[in-house]
PDB file of C-alpha atoms in Angstrom:
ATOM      1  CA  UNK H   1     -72.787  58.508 -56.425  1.00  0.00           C
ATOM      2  CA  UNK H   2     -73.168  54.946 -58.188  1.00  0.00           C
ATOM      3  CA  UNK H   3     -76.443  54.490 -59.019  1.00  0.00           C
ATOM      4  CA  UNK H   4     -76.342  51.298 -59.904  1.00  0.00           C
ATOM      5  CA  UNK H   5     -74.293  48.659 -58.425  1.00  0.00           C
ATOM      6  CA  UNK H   6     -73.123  45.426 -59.566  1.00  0.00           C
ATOM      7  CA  UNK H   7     -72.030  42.038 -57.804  1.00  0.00           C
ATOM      8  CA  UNK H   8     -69.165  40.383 -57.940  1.00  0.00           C
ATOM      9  CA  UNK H   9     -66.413  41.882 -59.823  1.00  0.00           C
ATOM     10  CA  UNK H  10     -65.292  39.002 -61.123  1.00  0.00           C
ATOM     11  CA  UNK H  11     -66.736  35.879 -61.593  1.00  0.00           C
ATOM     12  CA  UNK H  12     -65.009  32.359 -62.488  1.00  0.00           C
ATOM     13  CA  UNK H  13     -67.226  29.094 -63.374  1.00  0.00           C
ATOM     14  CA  UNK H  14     -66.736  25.805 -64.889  1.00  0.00           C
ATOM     15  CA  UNK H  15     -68.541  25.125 -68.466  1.00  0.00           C
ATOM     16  CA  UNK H  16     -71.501  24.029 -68.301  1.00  0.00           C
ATOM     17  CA  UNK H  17     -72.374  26.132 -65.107  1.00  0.00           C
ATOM     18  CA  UNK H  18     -74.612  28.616 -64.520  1.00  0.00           C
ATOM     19  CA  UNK H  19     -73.451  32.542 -64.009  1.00  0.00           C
ATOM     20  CA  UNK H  20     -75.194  34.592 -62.002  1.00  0.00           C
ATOM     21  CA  UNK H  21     -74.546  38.667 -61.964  1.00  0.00           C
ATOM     22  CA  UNK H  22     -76.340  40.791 -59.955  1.00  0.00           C
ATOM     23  CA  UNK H  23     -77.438  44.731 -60.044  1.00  0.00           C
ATOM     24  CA  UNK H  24     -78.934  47.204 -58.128  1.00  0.00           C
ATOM     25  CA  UNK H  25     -80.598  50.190 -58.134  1.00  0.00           C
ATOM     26  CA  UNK H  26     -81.855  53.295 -56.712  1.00  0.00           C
ATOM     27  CA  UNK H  27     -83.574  55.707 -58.873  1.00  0.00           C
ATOM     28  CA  UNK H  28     -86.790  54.236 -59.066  1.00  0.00           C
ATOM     29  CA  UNK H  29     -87.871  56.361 -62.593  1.00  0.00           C
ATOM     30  CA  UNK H  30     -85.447  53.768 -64.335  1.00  0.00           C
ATOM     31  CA  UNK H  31     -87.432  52.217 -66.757  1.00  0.00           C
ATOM     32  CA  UNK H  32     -84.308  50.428 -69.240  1.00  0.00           C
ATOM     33  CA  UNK H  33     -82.209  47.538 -67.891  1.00  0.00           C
ATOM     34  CA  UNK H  34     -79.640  46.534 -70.723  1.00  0.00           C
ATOM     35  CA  UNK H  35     -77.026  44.370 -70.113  1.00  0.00           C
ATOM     36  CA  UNK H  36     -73.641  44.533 -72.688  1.00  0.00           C
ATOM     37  CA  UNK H  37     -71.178  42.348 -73.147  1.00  0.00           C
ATOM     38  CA  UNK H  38     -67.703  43.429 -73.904  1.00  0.00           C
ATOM     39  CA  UNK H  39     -64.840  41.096 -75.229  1.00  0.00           C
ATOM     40  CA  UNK H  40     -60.985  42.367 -74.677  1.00  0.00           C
ATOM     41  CA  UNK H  41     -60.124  45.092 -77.088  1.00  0.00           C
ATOM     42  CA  UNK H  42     -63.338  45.590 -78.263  1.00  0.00           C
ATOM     43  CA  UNK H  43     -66.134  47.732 -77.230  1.00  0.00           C
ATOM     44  CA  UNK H  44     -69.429  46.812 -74.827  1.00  0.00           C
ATOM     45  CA  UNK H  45     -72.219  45.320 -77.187  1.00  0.00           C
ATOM     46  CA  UNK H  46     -75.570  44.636 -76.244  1.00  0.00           C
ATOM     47  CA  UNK H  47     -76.551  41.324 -75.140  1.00  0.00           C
ATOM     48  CA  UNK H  48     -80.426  41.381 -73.715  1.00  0.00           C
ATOM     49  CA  UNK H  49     -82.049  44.287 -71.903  1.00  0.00           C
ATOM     50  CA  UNK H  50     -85.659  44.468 -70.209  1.00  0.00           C
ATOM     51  CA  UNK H  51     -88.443  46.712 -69.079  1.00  0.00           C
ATOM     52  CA  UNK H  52     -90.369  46.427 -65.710  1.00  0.00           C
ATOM     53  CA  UNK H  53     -93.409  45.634 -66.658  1.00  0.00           C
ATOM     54  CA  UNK H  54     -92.238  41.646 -67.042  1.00  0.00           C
ATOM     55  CA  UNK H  55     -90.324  39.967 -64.398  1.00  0.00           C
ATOM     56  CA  UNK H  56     -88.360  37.822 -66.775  1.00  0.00           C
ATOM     57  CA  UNK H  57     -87.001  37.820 -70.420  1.00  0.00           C
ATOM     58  CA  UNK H  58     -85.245  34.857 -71.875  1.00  0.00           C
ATOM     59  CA  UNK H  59     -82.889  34.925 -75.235  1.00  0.00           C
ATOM     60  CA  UNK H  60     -80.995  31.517 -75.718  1.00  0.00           C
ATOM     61  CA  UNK H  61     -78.833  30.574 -72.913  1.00  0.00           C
ATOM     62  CA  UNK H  62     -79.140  34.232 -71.611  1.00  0.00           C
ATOM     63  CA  UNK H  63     -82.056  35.348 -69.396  1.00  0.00           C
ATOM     64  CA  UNK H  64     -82.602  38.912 -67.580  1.00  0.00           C
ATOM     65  CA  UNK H  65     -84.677  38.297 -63.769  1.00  0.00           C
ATOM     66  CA  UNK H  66     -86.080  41.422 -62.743  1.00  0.00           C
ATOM     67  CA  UNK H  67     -87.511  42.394 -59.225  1.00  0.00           C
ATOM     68  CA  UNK H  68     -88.966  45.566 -58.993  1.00  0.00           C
ATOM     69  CA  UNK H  69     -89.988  45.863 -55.346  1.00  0.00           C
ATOM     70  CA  UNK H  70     -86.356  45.054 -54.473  1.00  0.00           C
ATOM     71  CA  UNK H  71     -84.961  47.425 -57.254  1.00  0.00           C
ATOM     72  CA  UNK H  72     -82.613  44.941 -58.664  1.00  0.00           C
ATOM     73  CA  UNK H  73     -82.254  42.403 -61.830  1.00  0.00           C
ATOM     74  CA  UNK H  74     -79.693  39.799 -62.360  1.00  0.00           C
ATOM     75  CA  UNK H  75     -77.917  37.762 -65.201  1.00  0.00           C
ATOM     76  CA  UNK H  76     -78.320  34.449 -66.125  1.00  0.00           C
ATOM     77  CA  UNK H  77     -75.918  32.475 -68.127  1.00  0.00           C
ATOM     78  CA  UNK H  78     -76.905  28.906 -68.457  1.00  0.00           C
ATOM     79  CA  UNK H  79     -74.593  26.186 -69.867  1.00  0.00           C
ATOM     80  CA  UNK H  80     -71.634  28.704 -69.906  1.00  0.00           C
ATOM     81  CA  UNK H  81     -69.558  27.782 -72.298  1.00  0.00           C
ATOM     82  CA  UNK H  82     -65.269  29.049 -72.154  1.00  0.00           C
ATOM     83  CA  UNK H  83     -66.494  31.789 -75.365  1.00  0.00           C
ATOM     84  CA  UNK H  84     -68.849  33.559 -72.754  1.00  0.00           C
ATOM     85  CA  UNK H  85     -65.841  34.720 -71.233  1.00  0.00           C
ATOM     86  CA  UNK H  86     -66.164  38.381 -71.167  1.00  0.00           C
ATOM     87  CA  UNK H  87     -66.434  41.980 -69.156  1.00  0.00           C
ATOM     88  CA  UNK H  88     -70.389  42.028 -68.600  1.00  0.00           C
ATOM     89  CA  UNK H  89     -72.036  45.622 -67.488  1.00  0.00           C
ATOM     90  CA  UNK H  90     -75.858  46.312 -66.356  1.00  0.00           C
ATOM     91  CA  UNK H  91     -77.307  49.652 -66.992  1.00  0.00           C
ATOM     92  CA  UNK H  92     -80.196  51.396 -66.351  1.00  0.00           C
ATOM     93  CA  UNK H  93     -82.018  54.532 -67.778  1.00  0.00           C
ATOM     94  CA  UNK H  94     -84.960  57.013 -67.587  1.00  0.00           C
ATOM     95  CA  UNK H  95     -87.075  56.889 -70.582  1.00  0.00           C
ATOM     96  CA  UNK H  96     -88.436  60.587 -70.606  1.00  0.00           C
ATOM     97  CA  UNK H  97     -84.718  61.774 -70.357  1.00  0.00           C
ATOM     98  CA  UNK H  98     -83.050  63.005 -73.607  1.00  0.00           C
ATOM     99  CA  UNK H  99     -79.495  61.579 -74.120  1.00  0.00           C
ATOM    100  CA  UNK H 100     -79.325  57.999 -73.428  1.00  0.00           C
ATOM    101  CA  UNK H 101     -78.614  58.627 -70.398  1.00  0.00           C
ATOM    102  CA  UNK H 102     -77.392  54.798 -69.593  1.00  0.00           C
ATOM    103  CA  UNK H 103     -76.028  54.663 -65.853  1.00  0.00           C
ATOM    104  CA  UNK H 104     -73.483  51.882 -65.705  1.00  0.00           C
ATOM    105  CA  UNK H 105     -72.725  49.369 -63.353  1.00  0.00           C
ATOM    106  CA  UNK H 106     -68.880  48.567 -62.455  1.00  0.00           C
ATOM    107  CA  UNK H 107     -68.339  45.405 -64.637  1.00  0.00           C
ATOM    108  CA  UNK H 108     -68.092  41.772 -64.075  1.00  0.00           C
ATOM    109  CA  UNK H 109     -65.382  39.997 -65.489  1.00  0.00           C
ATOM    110  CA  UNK H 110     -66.697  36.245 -66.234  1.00  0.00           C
ATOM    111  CA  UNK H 111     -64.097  33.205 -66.902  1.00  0.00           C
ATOM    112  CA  UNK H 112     -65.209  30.079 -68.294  1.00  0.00           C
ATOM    113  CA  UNK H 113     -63.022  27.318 -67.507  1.00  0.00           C
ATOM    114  CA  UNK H 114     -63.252  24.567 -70.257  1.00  0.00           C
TER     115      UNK H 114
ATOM    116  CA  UNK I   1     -70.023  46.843 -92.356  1.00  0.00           C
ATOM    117  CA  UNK I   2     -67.646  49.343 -90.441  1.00  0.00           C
ATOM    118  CA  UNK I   3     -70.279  50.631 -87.726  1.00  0.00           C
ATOM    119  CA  UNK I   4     -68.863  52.596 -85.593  1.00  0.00           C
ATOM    120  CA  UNK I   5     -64.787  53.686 -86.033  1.00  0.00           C
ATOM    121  CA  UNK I   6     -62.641  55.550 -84.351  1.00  0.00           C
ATOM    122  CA  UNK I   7     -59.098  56.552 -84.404  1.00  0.00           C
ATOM    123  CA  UNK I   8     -55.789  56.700 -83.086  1.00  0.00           C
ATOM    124  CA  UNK I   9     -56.220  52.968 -81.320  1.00  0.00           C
ATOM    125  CA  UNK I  10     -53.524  53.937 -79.162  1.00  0.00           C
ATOM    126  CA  UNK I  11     -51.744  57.245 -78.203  1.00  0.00           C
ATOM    127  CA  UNK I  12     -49.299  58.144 -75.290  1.00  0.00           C
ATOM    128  CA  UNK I  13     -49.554  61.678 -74.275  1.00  0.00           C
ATOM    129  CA  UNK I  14     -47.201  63.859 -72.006  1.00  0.00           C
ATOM    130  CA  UNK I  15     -49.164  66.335 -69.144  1.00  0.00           C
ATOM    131  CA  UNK I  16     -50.012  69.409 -70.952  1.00  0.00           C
ATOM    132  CA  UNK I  17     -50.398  68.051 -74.492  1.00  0.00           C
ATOM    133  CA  UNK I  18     -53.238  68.204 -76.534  1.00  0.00           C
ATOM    134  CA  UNK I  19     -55.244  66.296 -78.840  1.00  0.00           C
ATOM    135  CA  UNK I  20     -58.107  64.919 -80.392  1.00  0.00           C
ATOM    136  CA  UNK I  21     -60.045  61.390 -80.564  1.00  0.00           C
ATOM    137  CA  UNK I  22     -61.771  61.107 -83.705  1.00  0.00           C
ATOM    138  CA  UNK I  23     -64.991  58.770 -84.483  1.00  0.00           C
ATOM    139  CA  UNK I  24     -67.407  58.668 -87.528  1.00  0.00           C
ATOM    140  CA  UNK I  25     -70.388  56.049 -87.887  1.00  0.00           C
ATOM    141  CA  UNK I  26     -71.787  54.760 -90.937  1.00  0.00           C
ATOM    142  CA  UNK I  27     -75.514  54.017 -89.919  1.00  0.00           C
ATOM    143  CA  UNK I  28     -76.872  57.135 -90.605  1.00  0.00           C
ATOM    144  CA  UNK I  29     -77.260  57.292 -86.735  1.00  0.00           C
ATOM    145  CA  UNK I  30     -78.486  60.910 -85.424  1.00  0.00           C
ATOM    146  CA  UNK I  31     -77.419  60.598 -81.557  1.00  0.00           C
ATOM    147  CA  UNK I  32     -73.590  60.216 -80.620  1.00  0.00           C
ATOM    148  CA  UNK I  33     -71.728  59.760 -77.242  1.00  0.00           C
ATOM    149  CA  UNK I  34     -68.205  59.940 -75.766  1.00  0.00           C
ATOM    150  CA  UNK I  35     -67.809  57.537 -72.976  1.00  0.00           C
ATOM    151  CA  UNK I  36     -64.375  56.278 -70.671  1.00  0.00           C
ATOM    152  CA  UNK I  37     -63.898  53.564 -69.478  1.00  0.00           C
ATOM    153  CA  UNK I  38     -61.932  53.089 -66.007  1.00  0.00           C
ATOM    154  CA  UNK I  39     -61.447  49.387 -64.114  1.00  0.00           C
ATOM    155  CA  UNK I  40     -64.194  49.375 -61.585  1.00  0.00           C
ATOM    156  CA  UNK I  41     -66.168  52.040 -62.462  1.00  0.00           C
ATOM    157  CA  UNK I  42     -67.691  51.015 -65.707  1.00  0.00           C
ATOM    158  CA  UNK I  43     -68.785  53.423 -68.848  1.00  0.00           C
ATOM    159  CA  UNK I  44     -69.046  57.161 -67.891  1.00  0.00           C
ATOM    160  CA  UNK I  45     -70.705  59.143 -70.476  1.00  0.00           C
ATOM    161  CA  UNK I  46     -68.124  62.295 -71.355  1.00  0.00           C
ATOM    162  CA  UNK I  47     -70.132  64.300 -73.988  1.00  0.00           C
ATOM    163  CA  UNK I  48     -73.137  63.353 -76.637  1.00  0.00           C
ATOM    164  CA  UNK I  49     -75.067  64.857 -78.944  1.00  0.00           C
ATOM    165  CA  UNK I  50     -78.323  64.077 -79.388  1.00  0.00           C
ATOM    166  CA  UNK I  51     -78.604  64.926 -83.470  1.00  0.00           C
ATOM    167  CA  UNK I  52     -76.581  67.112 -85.446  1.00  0.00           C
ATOM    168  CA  UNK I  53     -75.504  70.499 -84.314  1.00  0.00           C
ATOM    169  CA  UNK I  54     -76.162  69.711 -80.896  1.00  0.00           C
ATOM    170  CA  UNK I  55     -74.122  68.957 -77.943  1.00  0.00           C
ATOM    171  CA  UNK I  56     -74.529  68.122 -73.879  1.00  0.00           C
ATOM    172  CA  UNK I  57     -72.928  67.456 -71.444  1.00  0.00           C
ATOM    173  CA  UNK I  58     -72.844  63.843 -69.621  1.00  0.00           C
ATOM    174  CA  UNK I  59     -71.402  63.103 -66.007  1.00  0.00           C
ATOM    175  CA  UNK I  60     -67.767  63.796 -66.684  1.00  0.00           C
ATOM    176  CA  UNK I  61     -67.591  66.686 -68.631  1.00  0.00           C
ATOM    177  CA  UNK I  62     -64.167  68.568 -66.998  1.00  0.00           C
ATOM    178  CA  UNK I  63     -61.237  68.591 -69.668  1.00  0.00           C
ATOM    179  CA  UNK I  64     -63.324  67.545 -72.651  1.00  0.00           C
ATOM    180  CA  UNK I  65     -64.653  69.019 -75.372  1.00  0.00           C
ATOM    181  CA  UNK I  66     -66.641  67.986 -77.996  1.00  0.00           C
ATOM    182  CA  UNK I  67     -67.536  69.051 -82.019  1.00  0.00           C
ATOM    183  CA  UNK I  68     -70.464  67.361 -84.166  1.00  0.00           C
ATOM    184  CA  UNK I  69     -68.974  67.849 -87.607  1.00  0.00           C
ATOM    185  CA  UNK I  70     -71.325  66.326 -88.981  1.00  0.00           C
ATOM    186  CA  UNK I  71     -73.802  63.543 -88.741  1.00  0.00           C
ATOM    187  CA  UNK I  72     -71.156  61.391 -89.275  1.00  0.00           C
ATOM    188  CA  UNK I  73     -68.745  62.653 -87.298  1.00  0.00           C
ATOM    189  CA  UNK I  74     -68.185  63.487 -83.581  1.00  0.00           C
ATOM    190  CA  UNK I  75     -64.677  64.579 -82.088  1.00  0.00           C
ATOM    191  CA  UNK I  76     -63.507  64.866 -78.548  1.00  0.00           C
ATOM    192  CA  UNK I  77     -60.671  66.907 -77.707  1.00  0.00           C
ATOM    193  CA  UNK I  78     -58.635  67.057 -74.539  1.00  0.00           C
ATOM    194  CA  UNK I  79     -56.915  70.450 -74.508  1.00  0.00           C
ATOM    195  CA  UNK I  80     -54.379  70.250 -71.616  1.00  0.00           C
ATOM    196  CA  UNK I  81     -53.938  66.570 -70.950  1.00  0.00           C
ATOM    197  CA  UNK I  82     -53.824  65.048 -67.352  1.00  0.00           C
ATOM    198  CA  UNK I  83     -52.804  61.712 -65.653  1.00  0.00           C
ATOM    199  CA  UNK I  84     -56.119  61.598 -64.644  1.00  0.00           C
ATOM    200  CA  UNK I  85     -57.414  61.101 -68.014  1.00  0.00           C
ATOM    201  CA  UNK I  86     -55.666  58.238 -68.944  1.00  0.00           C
ATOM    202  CA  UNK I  87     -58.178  55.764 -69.770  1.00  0.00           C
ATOM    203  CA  UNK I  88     -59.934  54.388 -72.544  1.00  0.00           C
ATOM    204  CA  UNK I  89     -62.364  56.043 -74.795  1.00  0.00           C
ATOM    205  CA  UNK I  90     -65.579  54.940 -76.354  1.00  0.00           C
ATOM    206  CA  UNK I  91     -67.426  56.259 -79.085  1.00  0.00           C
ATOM    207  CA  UNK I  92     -70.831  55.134 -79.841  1.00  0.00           C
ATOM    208  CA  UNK I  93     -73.607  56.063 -81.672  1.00  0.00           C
ATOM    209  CA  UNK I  94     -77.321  55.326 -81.796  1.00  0.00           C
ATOM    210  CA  UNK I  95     -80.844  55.845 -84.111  1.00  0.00           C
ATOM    211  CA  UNK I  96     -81.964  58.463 -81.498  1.00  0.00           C
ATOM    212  CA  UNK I  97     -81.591  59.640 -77.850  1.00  0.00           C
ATOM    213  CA  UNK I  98     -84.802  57.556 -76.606  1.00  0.00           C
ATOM    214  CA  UNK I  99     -84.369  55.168 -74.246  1.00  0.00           C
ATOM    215  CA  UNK I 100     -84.777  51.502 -75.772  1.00  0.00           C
ATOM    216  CA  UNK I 101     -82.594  52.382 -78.943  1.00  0.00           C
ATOM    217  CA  UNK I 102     -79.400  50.207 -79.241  1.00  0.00           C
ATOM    218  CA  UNK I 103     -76.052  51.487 -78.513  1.00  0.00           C
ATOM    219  CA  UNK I 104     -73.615  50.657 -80.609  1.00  0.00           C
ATOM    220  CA  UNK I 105     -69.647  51.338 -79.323  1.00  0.00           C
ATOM    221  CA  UNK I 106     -66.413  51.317 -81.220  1.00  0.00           C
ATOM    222  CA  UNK I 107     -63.661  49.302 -80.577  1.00  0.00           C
ATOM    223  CA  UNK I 108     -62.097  51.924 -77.907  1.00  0.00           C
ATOM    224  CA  UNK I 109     -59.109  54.308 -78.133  1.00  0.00           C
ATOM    225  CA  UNK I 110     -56.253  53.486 -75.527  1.00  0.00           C
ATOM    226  CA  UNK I 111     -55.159  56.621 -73.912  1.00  0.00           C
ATOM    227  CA  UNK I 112     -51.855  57.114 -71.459  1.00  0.00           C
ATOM    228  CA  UNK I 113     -50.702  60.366 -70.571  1.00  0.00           C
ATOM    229  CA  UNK I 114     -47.516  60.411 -68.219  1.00  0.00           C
TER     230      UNK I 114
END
């Protein structure tokens, strides 16, 4: 059972677009959204990640958009530039559960084309 | 500034073989993990341990096991490998178990068994 589900599975824009991934979810006792970004041949490192108690969080060109009611958040990649290109995963977890617990989407792989 | 490492990068395995992923972390980190990674179906935690001398287990468990050496040190052994295992392996570690602490991931472990 995938708990949380992520849209599309891949993703191709020109620079200077905008990217847009999507996630959602269904156990409503997540309270951790983290997004990661992964690079070939390397491992998933964390990009931005928000709680729901804001609807929005912003870092750079990179901004999490969360909607509660409708148990899903997206991505936001303005002005994506050809180095954004990269596997990008959504998670979610339960705060009072020991372990980190992350539930993982299925990936989005992002191309940039210069 | 190693983080987290782990070790062999790449190993090809026959059905019934055995062996062992090693991974050690330098940040003085008390909670460890074991995750695979398989195309479209993002990070699955295997094992973690929430401090030393402790171990759980995550969602995919079956043909796994794990040993906290140390704080430093978590291993993950597969005893009897299977084609189903082929994947690639993650080791990350993180301050704590609570939710909100950053993960951080090695660079992976590229596993084929035929």
């Amino acid at each position: 059972q995938q708990q949380v589900k992520q849209s599309p599975q891949s993703l191709i824009v020109q620079k200077g677009g905008i990217s847009i991934i999507n996630c959602a979810y269904e156990n409503t006792a997540f309270d951790y959204f983290p997004w990661y970004q992964q690079f070939p041949g390397k491992g998933p490192a964390l990009l931005i990640a928000i709680r729901p108690d804001v609807s929005e969080k912003k870092e750079g060109r990179f901004t999490i958009s969360f909607n509660k009611s409708a148990k899903q958040f997206s991505l936001h990649i303005m002005d994506s530039q050809p180095g954004d290109s990269a596997t990008y995963f959504c998670a979610a977890s339960r705060g009072e559960t020991s372990g980190s617990r992350l539930t993982f989407g299925e990936g989005t792989q992002l191309t940039v084309n210069p | 500034n190693a983080g987290v490492t782990q070790t062999p990068k790449f190993q090809v395995l026959k059905t019934g073989q055995s062996m062992t992923l090693q991974c050690a972390q330098d940040m003085n980190h008390n909670s460890m993990y074991w995750y695979r990674q398989d195309p479209g179906m993002g990070l699955r935690l295997i094992y973690y341990s929430a401090s030393e001398g402790t171990t759980d287990k995550g969602e995919v468990p079956n043909g796994y096991n794990v040993s906290r050496l140390n704080k430093r040190e978590f291993s993950l052994r597969l005893e009897s490998a299977a084609p189903s295992q082929t994947s690639v392996y993650f080791c990350a570690s993180s301050a704590s178990d609570r939710t909100g602490n950053t993960i951080y991931f090695g660079e992976g472990s590229w596993l084929t068994v035929v």
